[in-house]
Tab-separated table of C-alpha atoms in Angstrom:
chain	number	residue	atom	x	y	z
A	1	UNK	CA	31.084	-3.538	-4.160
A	2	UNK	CA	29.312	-4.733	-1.002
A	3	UNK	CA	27.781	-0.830	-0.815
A	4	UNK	CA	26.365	-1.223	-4.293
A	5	UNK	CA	25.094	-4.889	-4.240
A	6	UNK	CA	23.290	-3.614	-0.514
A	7	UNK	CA	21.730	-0.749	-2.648
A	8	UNK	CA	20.528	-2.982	-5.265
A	9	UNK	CA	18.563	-4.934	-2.814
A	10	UNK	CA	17.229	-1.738	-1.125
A	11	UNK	CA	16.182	-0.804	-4.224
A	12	UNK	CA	14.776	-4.039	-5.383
A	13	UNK	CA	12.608	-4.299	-2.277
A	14	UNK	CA	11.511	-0.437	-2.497
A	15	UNK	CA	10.565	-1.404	-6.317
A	16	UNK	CA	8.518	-4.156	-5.413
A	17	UNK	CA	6.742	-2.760	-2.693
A	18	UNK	CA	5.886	0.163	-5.059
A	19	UNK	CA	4.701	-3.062	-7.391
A	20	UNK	CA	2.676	-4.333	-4.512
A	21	UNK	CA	0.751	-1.468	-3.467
A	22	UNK	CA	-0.234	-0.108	-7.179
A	23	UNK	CA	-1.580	-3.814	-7.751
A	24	UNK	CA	-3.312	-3.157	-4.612
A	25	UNK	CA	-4.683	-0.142	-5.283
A	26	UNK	CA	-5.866	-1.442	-8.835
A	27	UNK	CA	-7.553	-4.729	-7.435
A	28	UNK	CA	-9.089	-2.051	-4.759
A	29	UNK	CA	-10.078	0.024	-7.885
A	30	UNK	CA	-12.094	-2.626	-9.946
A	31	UNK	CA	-13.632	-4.331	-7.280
A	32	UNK	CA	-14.732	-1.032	-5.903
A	33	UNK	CA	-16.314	0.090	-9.569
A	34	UNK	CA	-18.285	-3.456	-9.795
A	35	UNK	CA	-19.200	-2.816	-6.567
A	36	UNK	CA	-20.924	1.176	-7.109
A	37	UNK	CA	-22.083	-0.717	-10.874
A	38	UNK	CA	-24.505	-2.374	-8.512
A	39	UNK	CA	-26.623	0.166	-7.363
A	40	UNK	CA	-29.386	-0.486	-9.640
A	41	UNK	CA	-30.375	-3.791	-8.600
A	42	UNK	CA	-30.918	-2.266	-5.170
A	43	UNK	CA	-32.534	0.922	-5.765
A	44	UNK	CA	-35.272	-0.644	-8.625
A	45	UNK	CA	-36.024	-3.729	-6.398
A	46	UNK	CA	-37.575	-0.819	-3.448
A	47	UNK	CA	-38.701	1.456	-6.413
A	48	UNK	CA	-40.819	-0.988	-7.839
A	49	UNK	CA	-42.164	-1.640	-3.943
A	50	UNK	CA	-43.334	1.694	-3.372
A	51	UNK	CA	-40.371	3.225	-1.462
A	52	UNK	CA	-39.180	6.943	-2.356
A	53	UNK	CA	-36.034	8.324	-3.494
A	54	UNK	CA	-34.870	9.737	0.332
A	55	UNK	CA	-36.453	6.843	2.001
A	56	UNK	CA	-33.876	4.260	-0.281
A	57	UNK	CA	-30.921	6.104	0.020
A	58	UNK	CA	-31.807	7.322	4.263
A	59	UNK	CA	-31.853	3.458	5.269
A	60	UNK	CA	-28.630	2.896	2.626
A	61	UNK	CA	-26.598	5.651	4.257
A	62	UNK	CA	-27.606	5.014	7.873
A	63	UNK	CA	-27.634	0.879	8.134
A	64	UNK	CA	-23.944	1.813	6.395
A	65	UNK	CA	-23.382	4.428	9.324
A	66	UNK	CA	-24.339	1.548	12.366
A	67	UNK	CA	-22.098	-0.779	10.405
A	68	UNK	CA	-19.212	1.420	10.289
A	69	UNK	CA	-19.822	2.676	13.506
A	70	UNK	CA	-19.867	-1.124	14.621
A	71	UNK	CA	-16.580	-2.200	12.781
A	72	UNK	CA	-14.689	1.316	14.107
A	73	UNK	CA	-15.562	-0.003	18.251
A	74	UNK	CA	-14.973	-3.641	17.646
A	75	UNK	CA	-11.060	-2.308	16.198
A	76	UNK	CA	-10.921	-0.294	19.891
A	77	UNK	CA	-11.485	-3.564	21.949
A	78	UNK	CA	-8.387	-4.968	23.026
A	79	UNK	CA	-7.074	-8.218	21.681
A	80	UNK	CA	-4.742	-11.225	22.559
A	81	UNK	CA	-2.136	-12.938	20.506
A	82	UNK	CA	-0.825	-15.723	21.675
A	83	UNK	CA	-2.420	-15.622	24.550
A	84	UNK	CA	-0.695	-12.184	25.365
A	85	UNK	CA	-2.721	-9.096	25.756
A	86	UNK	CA	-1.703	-6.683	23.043
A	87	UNK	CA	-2.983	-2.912	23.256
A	88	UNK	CA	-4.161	-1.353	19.736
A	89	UNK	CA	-4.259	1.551	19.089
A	90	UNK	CA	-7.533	3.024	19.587
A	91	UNK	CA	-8.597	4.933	16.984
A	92	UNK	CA	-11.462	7.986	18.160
A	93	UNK	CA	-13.373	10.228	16.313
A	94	UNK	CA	-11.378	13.092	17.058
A	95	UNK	CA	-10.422	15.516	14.219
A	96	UNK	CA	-8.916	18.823	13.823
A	97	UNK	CA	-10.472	21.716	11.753
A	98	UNK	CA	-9.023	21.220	8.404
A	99	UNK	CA	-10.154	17.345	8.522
A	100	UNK	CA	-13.325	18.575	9.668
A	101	UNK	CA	-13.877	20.821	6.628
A	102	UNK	CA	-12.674	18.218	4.270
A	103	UNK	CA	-14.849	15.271	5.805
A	104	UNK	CA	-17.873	17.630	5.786
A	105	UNK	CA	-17.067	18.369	1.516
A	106	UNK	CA	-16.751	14.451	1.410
A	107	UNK	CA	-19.946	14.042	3.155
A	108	UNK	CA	-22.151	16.954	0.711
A	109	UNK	CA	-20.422	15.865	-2.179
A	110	UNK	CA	-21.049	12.046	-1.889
A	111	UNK	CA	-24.724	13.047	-0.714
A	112	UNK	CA	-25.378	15.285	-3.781
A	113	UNK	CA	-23.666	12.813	-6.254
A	114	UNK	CA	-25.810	9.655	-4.657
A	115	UNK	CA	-29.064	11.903	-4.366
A	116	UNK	CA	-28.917	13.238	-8.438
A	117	UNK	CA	-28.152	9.651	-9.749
A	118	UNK	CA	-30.802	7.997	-7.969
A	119	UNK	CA	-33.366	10.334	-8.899
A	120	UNK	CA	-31.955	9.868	-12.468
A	121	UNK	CA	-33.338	5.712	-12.131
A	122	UNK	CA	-36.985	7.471	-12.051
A	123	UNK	CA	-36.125	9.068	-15.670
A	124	UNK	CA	-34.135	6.674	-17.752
A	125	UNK	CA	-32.966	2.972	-17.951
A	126	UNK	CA	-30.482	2.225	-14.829
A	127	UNK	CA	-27.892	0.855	-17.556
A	128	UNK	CA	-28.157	4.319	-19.575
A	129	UNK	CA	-27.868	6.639	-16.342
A	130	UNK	CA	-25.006	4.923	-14.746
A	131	UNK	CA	-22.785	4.842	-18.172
A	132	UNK	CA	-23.574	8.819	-18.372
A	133	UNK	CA	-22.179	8.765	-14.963
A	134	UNK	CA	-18.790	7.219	-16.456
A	135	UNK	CA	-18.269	10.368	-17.584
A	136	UNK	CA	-16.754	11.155	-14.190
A	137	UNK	CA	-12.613	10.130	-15.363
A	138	UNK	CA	-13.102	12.412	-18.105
A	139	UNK	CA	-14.373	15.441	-15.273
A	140	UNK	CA	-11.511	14.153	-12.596
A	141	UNK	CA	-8.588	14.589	-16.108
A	142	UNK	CA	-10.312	18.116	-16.320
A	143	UNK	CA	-10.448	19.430	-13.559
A	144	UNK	CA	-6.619	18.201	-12.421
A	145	UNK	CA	-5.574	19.724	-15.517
A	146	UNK	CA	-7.670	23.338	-14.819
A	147	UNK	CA	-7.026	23.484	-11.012
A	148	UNK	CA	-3.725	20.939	-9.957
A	149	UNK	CA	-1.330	21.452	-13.074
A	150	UNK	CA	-1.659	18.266	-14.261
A	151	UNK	CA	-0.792	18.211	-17.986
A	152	UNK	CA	-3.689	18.121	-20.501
A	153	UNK	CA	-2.686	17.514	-24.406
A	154	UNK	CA	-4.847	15.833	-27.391
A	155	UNK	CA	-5.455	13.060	-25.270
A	156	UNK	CA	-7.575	14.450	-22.804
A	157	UNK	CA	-9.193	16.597	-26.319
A	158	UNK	CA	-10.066	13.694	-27.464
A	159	UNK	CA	-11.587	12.129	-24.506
A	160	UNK	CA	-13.789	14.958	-23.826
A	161	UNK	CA	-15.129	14.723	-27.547
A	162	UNK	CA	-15.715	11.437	-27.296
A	163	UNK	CA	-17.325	11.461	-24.264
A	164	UNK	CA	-19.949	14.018	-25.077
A	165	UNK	CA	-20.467	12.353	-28.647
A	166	UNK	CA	-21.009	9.613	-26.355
A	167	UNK	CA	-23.150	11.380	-24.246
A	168	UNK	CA	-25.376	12.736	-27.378
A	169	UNK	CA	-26.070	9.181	-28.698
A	170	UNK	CA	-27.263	7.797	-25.870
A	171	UNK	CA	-29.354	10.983	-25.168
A	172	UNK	CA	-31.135	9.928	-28.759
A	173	UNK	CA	-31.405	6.619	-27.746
A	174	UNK	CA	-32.891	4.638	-30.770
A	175	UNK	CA	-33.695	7.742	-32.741
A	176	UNK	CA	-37.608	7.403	-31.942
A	177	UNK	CA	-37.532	8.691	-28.125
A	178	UNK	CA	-34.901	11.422	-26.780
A	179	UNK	CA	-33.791	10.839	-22.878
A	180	UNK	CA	-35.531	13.410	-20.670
A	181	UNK	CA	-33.024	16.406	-20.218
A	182	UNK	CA	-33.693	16.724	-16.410
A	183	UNK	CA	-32.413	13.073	-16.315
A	184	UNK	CA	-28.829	13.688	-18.411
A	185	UNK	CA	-28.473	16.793	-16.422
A	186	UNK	CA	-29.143	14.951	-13.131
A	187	UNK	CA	-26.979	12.192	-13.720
A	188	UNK	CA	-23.768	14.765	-15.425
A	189	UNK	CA	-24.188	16.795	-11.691
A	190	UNK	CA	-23.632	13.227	-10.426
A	191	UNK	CA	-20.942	12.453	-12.180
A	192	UNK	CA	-19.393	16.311	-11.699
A	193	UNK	CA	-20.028	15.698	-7.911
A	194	UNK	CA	-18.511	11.976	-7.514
A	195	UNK	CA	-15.323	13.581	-9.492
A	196	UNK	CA	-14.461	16.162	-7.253
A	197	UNK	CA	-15.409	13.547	-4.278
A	198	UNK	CA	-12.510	11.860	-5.620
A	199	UNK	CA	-9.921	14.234	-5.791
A	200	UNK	CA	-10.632	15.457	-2.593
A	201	UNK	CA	-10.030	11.965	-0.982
A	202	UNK	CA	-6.643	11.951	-2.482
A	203	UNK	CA	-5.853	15.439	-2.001
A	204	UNK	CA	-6.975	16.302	1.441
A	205	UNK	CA	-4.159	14.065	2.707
A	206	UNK	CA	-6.317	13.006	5.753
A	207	UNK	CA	-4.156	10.609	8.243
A	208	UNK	CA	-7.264	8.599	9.251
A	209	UNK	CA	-8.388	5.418	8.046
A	210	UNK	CA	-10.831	4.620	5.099
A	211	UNK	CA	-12.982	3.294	8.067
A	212	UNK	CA	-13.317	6.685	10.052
A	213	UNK	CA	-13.811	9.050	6.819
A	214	UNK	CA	-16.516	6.810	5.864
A	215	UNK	CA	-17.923	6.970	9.849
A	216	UNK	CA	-18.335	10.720	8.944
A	217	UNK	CA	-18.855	10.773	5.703
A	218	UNK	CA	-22.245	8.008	6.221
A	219	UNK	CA	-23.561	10.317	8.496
A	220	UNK	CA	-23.782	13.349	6.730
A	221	UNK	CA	-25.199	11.262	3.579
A	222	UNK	CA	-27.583	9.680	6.426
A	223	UNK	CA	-28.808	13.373	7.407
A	224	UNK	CA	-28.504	14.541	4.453
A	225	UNK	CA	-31.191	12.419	2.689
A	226	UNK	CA	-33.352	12.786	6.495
A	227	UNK	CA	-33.617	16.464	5.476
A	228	UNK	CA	-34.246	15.794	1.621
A	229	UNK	CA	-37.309	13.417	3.079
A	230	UNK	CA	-39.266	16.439	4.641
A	231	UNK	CA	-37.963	19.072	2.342
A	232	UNK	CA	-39.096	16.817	-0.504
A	233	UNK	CA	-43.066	15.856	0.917
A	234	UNK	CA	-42.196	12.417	1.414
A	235	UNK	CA	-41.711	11.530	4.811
A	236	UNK	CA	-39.338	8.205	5.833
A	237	UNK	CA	-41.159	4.943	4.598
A	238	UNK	CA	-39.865	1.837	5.885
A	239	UNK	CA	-38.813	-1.166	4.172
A	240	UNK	CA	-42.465	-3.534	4.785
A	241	UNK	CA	-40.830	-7.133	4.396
A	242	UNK	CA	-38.010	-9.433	4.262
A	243	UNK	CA	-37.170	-8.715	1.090
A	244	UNK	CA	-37.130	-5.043	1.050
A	245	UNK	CA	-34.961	-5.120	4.057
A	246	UNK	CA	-32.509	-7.459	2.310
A	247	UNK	CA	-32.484	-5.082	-0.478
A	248	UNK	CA	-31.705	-1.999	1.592
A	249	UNK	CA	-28.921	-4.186	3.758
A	250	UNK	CA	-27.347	-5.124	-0.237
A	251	UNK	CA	-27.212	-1.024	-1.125
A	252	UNK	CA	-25.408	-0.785	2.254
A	253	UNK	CA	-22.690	-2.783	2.500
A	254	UNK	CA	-22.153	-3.689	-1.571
A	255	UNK	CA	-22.539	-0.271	-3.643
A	256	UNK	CA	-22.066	1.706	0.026
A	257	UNK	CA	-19.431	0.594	2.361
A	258	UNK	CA	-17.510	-1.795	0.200
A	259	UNK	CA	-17.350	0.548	-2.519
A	260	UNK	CA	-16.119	3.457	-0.559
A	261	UNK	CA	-13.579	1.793	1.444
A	262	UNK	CA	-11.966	0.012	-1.641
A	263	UNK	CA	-12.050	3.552	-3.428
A	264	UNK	CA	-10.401	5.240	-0.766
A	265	UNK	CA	-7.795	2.863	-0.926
A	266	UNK	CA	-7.460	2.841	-4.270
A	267	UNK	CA	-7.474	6.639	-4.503
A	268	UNK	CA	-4.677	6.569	-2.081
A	269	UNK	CA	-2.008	4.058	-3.393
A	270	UNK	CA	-2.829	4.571	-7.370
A	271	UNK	CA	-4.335	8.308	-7.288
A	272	UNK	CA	-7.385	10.229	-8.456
A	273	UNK	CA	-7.506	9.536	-12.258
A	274	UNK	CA	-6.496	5.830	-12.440
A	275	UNK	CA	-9.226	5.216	-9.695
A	276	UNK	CA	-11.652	7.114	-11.892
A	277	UNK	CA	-10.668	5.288	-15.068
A	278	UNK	CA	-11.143	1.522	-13.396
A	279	UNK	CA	-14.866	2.577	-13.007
A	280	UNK	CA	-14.819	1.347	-16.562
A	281	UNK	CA	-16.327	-2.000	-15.202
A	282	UNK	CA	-19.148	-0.080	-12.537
A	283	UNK	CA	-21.090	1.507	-16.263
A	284	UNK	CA	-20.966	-2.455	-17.771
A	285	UNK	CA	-22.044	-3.922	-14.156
A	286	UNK	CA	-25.283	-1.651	-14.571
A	287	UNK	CA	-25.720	-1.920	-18.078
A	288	UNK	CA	-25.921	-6.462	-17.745
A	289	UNK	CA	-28.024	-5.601	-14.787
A	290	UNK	CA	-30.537	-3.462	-16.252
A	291	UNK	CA	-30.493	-5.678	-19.025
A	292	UNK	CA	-30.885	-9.353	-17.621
A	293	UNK	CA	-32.600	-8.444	-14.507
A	294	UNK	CA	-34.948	-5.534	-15.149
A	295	UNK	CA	-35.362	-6.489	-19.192
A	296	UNK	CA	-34.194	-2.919	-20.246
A	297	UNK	CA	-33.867	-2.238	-24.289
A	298	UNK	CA	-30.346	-2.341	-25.885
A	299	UNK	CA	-30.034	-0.831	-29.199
A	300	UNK	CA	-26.699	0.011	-31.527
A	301	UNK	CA	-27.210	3.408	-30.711
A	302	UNK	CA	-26.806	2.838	-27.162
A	303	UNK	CA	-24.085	0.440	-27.857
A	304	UNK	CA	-21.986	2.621	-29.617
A	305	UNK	CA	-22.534	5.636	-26.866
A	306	UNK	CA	-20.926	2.992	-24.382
A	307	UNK	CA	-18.233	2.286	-26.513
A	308	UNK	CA	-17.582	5.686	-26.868
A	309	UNK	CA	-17.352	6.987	-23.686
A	310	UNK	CA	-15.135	3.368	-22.660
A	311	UNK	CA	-12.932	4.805	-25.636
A	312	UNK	CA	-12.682	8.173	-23.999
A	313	UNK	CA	-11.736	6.830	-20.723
A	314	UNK	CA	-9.077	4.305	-22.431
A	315	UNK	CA	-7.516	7.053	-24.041
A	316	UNK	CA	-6.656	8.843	-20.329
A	317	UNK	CA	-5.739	5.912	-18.663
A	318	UNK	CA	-3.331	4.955	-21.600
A	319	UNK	CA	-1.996	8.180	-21.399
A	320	UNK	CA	-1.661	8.196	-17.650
A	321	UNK	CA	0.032	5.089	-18.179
């Protein structure tokens, strides 16, 4: 009797801490999607002063990089409690070859995927590009169902119709004006790119924290957009005043840092489709900014595109779930 009332309790504490972490993971999950859902308030604020598309997203990345880079060497210094010196363990940038190759797909992929969507603001309301994007759950169900086995029934049928019905609506807009193709396609390779981003996060396995794959995965976005600059024409442009400055310091640590750490924790303790399906709230972040800071149109059309694609995404989560 003793044995069995001593495995209750084992099993009691397991099934709370199970309870614990998946709250955590979801809290992690919808903070991290309002986060990324503000992207357009930085990105328009240094459009609308002048600054290009690789300019915007090289000071992002690398102000994220020194911050990281700061946070990661103030966790090596040794601390005190109680008065006691106590050694922690210092964490260094050493990795072996396999978590080299999956940092530097992290790194491209998030590059690519931040790259396409911002060029996407230059085509089409922030609101409208960054609810295309939330076509990324629907991508991550996909492709675990083509490539990892996962199974894929009527609900994820269902969710892919909806989603490009969703898709086509908001493409026609209010019927009078279509949305520039280059701009759906740029912001569907965004949210193709973010997708795979996060299933490799949760299945590379790497035994590192969310602070170090961000450390390398900063730096390639960093270089990555450095190259873009001169490949592009448009050489670096600084931010020219307080304000721009405080605009390129919010893309860092809101929509940049904050937003990856929280997903990588929420990738690891709730998995690569729930995470993706909490981004429900980053599509409505953009859309209220767009809509009650930059004064962008909201028709039923558009509406019902949003709904449709929020639908879609229900349905997965629900059947996840």
């Amino acid at each position: 009797m003793k044995k069995d009332l001593s495995i209750k309790k084992i099993n009691t504490k397991e099934a709370a801490g199970k309870t614990s972490a998946s709250f955590f993971g979801m809290l992690c999950g919808i903070l991290a999607a309002v986060c990324y859902g503000t992207n357009p308030l930085g990105a328009l604020k240094l459009y609308e002063q002048g600054m290009p598309t690789g300019s915007v997203l090289f000071f992002r990345f690398g102000l994220a990089w020194i911050i990281i880079a700061l946070v990661m060497l103030f966790r090596s210094l040794p601390r005190s409690i109680h008065g006691q010196p106590h050694k922690v363990a210092k964490e260094t940038l050493k990795v072996s070859r396999r978590e080299f190759g999956a940092l530097t797909a992290l790194g491209l992929l998030f590059t690519a995927s931040s790259l396409t969507l911002y060029l996407s603001f230059h085509l089409m309301d922030a609101g409208v590009a960054s609810t295309i994007l939330f076509t990324y759950p629907v991508m991550t169900a996909v492709i675990m169902a083509l490539f990892f086995h996962e199974r894929a029934g009527w609900a994820t049928i269902a969710a892919i119709a909806l989603s490009v019905l969703g898709v086509v609506l908001l493409y026609w807009g209010d019927g009078t004006a279509t949305l520039p193709i280059v701009g759906v396609i740029l912001v569907l390779l965004s949210a193709l790119t973010y997708a795979v981003y996060i299933i490799v996060v949760n299945k590379s396995n790497l035994q590192m924290s969310s602070f170090k794959i961000n450390f390398f995965v900063l730096l390639y976005c960093a270089l990555g957009m450095l190259v873009y600059s001169f490949a592009s024409g448009q050489p670096l442009t600084l931010p020219q005043n307080g304000t721009s400055w405080f605009y390129v310091g919010w893309l860092a640590i809101v929509p940049a840092i904050m937003a990856l750490v929280l997903m990588v924790y929420a990738a690891k303790y709730v998995g690569s489709t729930t995470t993706a399906i909490l981004g429900a709230l980053e599509p409505l972040t953009a859309v209220l900014i767009g809509i009650f800071v930059f004064g962008e149109s909201f028709t039923l059309t558009l509406a019902i595109g949003i709904a449709l694609i929020l639908i879609a995404v229900t349905i997965i989560v629900t059947k996840k779930t």
